Amino acid sequence: MSAEQDAIDERIQAAAESGDLAELRRLADGGSSDAADQLIETATELGALDELRRLAAAGNQDAADQLAELTEE
């Protein structure tokens, strides 16, 4: 794994731990599938339905699935 990828992974981890959806979104929008996965996980944990709706509207099936689970409760 490259040093650049290590740095991105560290930023994803730090953003996830602090609940920084904006940073995760920025990394995901930059092309990191790991950040996108973590964004969905963190948004789900925080109950950030707007973020999940945004991702689902953009065609992310995982976000749509999580949103469906959260909103049917």
Short mmCIF file of C-alpha atoms in Angstrom, two decimals:
data_model
loop_
_atom_site.label_atom_id
_atom_site.label_comp_id
_atom_site.label_asym_id
_atom_site.label_seq_id
_atom_site.Cartn_x
_atom_site.Cartn_y
_atom_site.Cartn_z
CA MET A 1 0.00 0.00 0.00
CA SER A 2 1.30 3.44 -0.88
CA ALA A 3 2.13 6.16 1.61
CA GLU A 4 -0.62 8.25 0.03
CA GLN A 5 -3.15 5.47 0.61
CA ASP A 6 -1.95 5.11 4.21
CA ALA A 7 -2.50 8.84 4.73
CA ILE A 8 -6.00 8.63 3.26
CA ASP A 9 -6.80 5.62 5.44
CA GLU A 10 -5.63 7.54 8.53
CA ARG A 11 -7.82 10.53 7.58
CA ILE A 12 -10.81 8.21 7.06
CA GLN A 13 -10.22 6.63 10.47
CA ALA A 14 -9.85 9.99 12.22
CA ALA A 15 -12.95 11.41 10.52
CA ALA A 16 -14.98 8.32 11.41
CA GLU A 17 -13.90 8.46 15.05
CA SER A 18 -14.86 12.14 15.32
CA GLY A 19 -18.07 11.79 13.30
CA ASP A 20 -16.79 14.24 10.68
CA LEU A 21 -19.21 13.57 7.83
CA ALA A 22 -17.92 16.54 5.83
CA GLU A 23 -14.37 15.11 5.74
CA LEU A 24 -15.63 11.64 4.88
CA ARG A 25 -17.80 13.14 2.12
CA ARG A 26 -14.82 15.06 0.74
CA LEU A 27 -12.65 11.93 0.67
CA ALA A 28 -15.46 9.87 -0.85
CA ASP A 29 -16.10 12.52 -3.50
CA GLY A 30 -12.38 12.37 -4.23
CA GLY A 31 -12.77 8.77 -5.29
CA SER A 32 -12.10 6.77 -2.11
CA SER A 33 -14.49 3.83 -1.95
CA ASP A 34 -13.28 3.15 1.61
CA ALA A 35 -14.33 6.68 2.59
CA ALA A 36 -17.70 6.17 0.91
CA ASP A 37 -18.25 2.96 2.87
CA GLN A 38 -17.20 4.64 6.11
CA LEU A 39 -19.41 7.65 5.35
CA ILE A 40 -22.44 5.36 5.07
CA GLU A 41 -21.49 3.55 8.29
CA THR A 42 -20.89 6.77 10.23
CA ALA A 43 -24.03 8.46 8.87
CA THR A 44 -26.02 5.39 9.89
CA GLU A 45 -24.53 5.39 13.40
CA LEU A 46 -25.28 9.12 13.78
CA GLY A 47 -28.76 8.83 12.29
CA ALA A 48 -27.77 11.36 9.61
CA LEU A 49 -30.71 10.68 7.34
CA ASP A 50 -30.04 13.71 5.12
CA GLU A 51 -26.57 12.37 4.30
CA LEU A 52 -27.95 8.90 3.56
CA ARG A 53 -30.67 10.46 1.38
CA ARG A 54 -28.03 12.45 -0.52
CA LEU A 55 -25.96 9.32 -1.15
CA ALA A 56 -29.00 7.24 -2.09
CA ALA A 57 -30.16 9.94 -4.52
CA ALA A 58 -26.71 9.79 -6.12
CA GLY A 59 -27.26 6.08 -6.75
CA ASN A 60 -25.51 4.49 -3.76
CA GLN A 61 -27.44 1.29 -3.08
CA ASP A 62 -25.81 0.67 0.32
CA ALA A 63 -26.97 4.09 1.51
CA ALA A 64 -30.45 3.41 0.16
CA ASP A 65 -30.57 0.11 2.04
CA GLN A 66 -29.43 1.72 5.31
CA LEU A 67 -31.93 4.54 4.87
CA ALA A 68 -34.74 2.03 4.32
CA GLU A 69 -33.74 0.17 7.49
CA LEU A 70 -33.57 3.33 9.57
CA THR A 71 -36.84 4.79 8.35
CA GLU A 72 -38.94 1.63 8.73
CA GLU A 73 -38.33 1.49 12.49
#
